[in-house]
mmCIF file with all atom_site columns, C-alpha atoms in Angstrom:
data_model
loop_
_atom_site.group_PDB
_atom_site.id
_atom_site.type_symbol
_atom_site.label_atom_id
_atom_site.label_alt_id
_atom_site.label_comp_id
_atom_site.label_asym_id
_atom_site.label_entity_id
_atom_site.label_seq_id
_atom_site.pdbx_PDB_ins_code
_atom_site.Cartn_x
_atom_site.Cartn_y
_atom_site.Cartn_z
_atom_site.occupancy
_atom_site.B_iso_or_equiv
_atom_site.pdbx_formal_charge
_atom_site.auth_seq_id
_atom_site.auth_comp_id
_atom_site.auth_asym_id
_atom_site.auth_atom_id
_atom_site.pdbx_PDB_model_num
ATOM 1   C CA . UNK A 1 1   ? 15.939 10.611  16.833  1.00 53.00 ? 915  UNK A CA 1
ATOM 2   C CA . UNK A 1 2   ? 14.283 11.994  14.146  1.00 58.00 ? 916  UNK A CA 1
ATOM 3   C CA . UNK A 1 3   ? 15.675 14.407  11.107  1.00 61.00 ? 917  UNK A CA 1
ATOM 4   C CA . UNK A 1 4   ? 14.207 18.169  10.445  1.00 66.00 ? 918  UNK A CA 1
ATOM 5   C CA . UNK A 1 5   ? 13.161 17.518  7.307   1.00 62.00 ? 919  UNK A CA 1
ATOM 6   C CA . UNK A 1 6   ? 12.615 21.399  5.426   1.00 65.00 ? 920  UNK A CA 1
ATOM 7   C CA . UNK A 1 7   ? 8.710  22.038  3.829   1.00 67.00 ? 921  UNK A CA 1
ATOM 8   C CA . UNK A 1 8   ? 9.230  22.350  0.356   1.00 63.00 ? 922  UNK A CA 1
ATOM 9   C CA . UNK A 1 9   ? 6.422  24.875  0.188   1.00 67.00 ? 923  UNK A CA 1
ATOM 10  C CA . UNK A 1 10  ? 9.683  27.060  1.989   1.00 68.00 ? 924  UNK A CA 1
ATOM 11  C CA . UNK A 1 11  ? 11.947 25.905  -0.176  1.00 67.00 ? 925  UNK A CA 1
ATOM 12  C CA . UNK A 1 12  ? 9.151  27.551  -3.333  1.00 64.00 ? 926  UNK A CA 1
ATOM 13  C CA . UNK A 1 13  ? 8.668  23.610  -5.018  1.00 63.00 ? 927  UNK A CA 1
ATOM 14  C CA . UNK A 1 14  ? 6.186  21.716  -5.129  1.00 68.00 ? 928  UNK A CA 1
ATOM 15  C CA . UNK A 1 15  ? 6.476  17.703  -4.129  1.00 68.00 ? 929  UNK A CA 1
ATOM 16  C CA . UNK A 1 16  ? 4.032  15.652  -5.873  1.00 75.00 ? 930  UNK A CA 1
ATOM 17  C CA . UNK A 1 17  ? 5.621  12.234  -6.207  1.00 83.00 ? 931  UNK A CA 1
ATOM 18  C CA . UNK A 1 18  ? 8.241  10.488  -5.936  1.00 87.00 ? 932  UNK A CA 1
ATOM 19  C CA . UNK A 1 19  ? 9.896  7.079   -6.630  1.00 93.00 ? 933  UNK A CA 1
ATOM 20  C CA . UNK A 1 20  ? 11.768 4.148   -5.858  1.00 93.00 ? 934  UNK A CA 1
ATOM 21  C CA . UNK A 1 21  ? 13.605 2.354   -7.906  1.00 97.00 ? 935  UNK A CA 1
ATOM 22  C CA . UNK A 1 22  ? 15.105 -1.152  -7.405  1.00 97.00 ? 936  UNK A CA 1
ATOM 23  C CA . UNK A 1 23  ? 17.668 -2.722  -9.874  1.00 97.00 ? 937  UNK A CA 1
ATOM 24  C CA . UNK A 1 24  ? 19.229 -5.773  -10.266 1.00 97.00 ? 938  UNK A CA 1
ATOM 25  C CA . UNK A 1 25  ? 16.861 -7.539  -7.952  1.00 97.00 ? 939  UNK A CA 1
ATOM 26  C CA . UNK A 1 26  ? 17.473 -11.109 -8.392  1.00 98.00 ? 940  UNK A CA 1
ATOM 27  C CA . UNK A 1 27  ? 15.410 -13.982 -7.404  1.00 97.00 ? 941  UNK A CA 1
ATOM 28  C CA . UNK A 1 28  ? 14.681 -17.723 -8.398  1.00 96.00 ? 942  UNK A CA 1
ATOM 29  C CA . UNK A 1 29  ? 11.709 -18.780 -10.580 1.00 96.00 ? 943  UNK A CA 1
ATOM 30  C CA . UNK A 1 30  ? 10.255 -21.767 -12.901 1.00 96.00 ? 944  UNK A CA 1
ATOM 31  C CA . UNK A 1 31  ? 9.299  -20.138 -15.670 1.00 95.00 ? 945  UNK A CA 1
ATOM 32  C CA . UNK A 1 32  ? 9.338  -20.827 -19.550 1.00 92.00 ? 946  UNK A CA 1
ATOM 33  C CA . UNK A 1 33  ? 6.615  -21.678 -22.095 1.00 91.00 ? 947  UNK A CA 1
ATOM 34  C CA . UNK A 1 34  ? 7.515  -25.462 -22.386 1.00 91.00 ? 948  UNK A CA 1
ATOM 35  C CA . UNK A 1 35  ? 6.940  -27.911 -19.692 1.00 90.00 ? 949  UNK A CA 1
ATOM 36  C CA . UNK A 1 36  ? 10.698 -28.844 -19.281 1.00 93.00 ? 950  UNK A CA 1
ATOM 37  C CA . UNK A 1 37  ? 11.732 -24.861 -19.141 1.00 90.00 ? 951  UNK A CA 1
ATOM 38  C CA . UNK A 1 38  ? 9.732  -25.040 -16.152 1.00 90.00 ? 952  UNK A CA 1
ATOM 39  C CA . UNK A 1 39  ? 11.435 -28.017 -14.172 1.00 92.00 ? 953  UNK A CA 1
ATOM 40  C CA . UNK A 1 40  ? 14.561 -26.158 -12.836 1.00 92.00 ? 954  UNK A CA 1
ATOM 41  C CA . UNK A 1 41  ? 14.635 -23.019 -10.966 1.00 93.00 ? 955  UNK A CA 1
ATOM 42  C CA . UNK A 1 42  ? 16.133 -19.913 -13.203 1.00 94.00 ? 956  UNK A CA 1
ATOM 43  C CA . UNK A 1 43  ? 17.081 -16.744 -11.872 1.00 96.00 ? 957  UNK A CA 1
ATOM 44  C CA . UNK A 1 44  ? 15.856 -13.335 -13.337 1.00 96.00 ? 958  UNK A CA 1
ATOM 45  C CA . UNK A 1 45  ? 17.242 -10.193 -12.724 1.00 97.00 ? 959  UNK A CA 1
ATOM 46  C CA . UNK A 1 46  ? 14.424 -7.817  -11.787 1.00 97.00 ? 960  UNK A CA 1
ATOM 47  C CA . UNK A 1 47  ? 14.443 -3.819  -12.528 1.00 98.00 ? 961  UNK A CA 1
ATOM 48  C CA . UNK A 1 48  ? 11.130 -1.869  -10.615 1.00 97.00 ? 962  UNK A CA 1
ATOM 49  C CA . UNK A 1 49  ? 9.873  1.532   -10.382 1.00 97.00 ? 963  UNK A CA 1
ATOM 50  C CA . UNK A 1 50  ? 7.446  2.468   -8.110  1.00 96.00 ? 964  UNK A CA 1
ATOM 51  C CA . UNK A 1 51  ? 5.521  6.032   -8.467  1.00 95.00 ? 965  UNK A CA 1
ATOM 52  C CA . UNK A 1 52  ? 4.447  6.790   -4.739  1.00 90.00 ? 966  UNK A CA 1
ATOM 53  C CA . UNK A 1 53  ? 1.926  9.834   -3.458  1.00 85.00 ? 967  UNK A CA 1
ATOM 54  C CA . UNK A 1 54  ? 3.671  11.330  -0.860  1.00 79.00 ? 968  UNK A CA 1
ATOM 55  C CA . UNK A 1 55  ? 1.795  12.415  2.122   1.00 71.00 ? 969  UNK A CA 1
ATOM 56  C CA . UNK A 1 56  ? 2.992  15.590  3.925   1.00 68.00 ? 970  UNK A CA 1
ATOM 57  C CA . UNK A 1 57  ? 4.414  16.324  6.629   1.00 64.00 ? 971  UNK A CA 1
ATOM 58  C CA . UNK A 1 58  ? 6.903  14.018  5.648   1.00 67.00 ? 972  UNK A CA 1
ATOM 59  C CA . UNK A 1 59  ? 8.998  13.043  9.321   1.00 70.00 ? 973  UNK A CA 1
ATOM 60  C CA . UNK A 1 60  ? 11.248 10.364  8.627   1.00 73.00 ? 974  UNK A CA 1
ATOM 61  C CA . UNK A 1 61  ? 9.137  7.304   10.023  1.00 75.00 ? 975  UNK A CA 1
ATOM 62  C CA . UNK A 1 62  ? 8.239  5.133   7.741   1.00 77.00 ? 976  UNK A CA 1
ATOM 63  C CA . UNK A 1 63  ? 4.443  5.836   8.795   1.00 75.00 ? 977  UNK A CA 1
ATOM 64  C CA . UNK A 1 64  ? 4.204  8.234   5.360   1.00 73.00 ? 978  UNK A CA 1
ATOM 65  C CA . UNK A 1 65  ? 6.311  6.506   2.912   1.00 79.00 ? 979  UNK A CA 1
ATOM 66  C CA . UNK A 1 66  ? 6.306  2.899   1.383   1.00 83.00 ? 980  UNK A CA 1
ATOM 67  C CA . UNK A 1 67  ? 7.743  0.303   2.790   1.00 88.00 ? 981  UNK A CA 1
ATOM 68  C CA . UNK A 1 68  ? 9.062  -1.468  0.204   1.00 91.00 ? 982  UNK A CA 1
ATOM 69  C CA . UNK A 1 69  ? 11.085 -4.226  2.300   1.00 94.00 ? 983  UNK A CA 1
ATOM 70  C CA . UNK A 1 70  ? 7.780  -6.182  3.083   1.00 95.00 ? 984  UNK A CA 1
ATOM 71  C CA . UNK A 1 71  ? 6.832  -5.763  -0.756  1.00 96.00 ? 985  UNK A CA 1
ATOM 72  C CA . UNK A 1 72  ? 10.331 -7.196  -1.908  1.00 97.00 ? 986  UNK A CA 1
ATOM 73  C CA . UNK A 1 73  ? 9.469  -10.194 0.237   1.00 97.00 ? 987  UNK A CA 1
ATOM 74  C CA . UNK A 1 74  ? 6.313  -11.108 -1.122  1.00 97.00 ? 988  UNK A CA 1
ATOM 75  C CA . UNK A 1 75  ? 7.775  -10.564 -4.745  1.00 98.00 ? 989  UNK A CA 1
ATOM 76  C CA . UNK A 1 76  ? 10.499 -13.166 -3.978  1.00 97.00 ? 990  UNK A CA 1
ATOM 77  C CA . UNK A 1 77  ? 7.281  -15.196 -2.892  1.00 97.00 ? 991  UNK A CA 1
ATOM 78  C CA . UNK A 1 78  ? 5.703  -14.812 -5.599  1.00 97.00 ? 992  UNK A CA 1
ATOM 79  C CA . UNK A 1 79  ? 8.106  -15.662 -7.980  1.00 97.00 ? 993  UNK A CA 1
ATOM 80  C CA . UNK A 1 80  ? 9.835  -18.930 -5.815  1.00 96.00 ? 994  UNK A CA 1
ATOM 81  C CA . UNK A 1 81  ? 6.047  -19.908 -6.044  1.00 95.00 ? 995  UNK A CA 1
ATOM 82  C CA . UNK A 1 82  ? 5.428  -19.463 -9.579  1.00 93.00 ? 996  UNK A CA 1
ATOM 83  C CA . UNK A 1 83  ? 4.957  -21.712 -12.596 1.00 93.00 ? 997  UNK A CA 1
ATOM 84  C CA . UNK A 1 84  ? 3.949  -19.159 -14.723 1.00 94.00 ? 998  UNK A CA 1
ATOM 85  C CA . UNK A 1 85  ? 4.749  -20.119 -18.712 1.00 95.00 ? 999  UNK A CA 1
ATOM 86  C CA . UNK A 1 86  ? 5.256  -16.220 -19.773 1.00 96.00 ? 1000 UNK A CA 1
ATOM 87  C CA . UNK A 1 87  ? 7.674  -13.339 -18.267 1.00 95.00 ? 1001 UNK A CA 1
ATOM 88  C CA . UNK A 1 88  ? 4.555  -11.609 -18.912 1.00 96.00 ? 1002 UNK A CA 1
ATOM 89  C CA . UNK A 1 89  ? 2.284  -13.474 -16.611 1.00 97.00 ? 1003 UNK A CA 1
ATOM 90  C CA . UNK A 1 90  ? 4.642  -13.038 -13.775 1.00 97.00 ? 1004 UNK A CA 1
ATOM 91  C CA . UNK A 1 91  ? 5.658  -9.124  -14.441 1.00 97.00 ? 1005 UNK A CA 1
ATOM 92  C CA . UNK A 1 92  ? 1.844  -8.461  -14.353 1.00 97.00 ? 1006 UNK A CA 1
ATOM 93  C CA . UNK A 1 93  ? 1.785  -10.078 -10.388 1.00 97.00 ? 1007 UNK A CA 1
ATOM 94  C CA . UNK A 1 94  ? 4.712  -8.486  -9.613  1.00 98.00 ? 1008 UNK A CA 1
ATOM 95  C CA . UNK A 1 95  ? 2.974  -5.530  -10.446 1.00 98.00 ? 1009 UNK A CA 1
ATOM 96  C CA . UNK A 1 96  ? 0.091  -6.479  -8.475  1.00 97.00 ? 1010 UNK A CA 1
ATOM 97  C CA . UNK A 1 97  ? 1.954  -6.540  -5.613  1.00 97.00 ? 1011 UNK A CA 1
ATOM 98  C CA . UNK A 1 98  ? 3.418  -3.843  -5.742  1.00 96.00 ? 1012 UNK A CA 1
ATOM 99  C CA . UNK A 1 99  ? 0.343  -1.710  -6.260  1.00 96.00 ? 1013 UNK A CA 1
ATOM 100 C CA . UNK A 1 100 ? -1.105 -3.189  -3.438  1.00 95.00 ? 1014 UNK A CA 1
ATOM 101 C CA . UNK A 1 101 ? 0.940  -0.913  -0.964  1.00 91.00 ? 1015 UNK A CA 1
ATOM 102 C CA . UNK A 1 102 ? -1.284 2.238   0.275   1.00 86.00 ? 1016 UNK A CA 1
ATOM 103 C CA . UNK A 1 103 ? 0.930  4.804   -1.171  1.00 88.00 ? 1017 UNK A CA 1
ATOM 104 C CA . UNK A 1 104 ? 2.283  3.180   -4.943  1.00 93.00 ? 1018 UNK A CA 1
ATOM 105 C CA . UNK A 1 105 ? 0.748  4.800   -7.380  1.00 94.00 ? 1019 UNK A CA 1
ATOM 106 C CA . UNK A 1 106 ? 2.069  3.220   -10.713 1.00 96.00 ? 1020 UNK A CA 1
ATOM 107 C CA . UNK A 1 107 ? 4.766  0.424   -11.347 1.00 97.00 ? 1021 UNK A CA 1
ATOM 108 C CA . UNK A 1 108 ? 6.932  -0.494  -13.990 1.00 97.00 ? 1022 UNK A CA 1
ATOM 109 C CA . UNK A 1 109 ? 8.424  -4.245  -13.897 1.00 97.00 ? 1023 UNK A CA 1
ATOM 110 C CA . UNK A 1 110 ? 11.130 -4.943  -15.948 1.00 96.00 ? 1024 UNK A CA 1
#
């Protein structure tokens, strides 16, 4: 079953984005600048924002709108993976990532 989702055009508004925000994602990474930093597994607590295009006539499939579960499984890839030295390093693949989906637009990683 599917929802009636009003036009905004009817409504007199305009949608021309929207996000998605994730916070307090937490997930396991060796990170840190020296070498023994690096040797145990820390966890980070993640904050993201994703800007996303949104593509009308929205119907509630997921067909129009990001599907972020798929990217939130290839950032706790990335980072289980990682021996980045910098927060840095590993925000900007995060990013990456996240941009990567067909309708995110802009990111912030924090």
């Amino acid at each position: 079953m599917t929802l009636d989702i009003p036009d905004p055009k009817a409504l007199g508004c305009v949608v021309s984005e929207q996000k998605i925000r994730v916070h307090n994602m937490v997930v396991e990474s060796h990170i840190g600048y020296p070498d023994w930093e690096r040797e145990e597994r820390q966890r980070l607590r993640l904050d993201l924002e994703m800007t996303t295009r949104v593509i009308r006539p929205l119907d509630d499939t997921i067909h129009h709108v990001v599907d972020y579960g798929p990217i939130l499984d290839r950032i706790r890839e990335i980072c289980a993976k990682s021996r980045a030295r910098l927060l840095e390093v590993l925000a900007d693949r995060i990013a990456a990532t996240c941009l990567e989906a067909e309708f995110v637009e802009s990111v912030t990683v924090s």
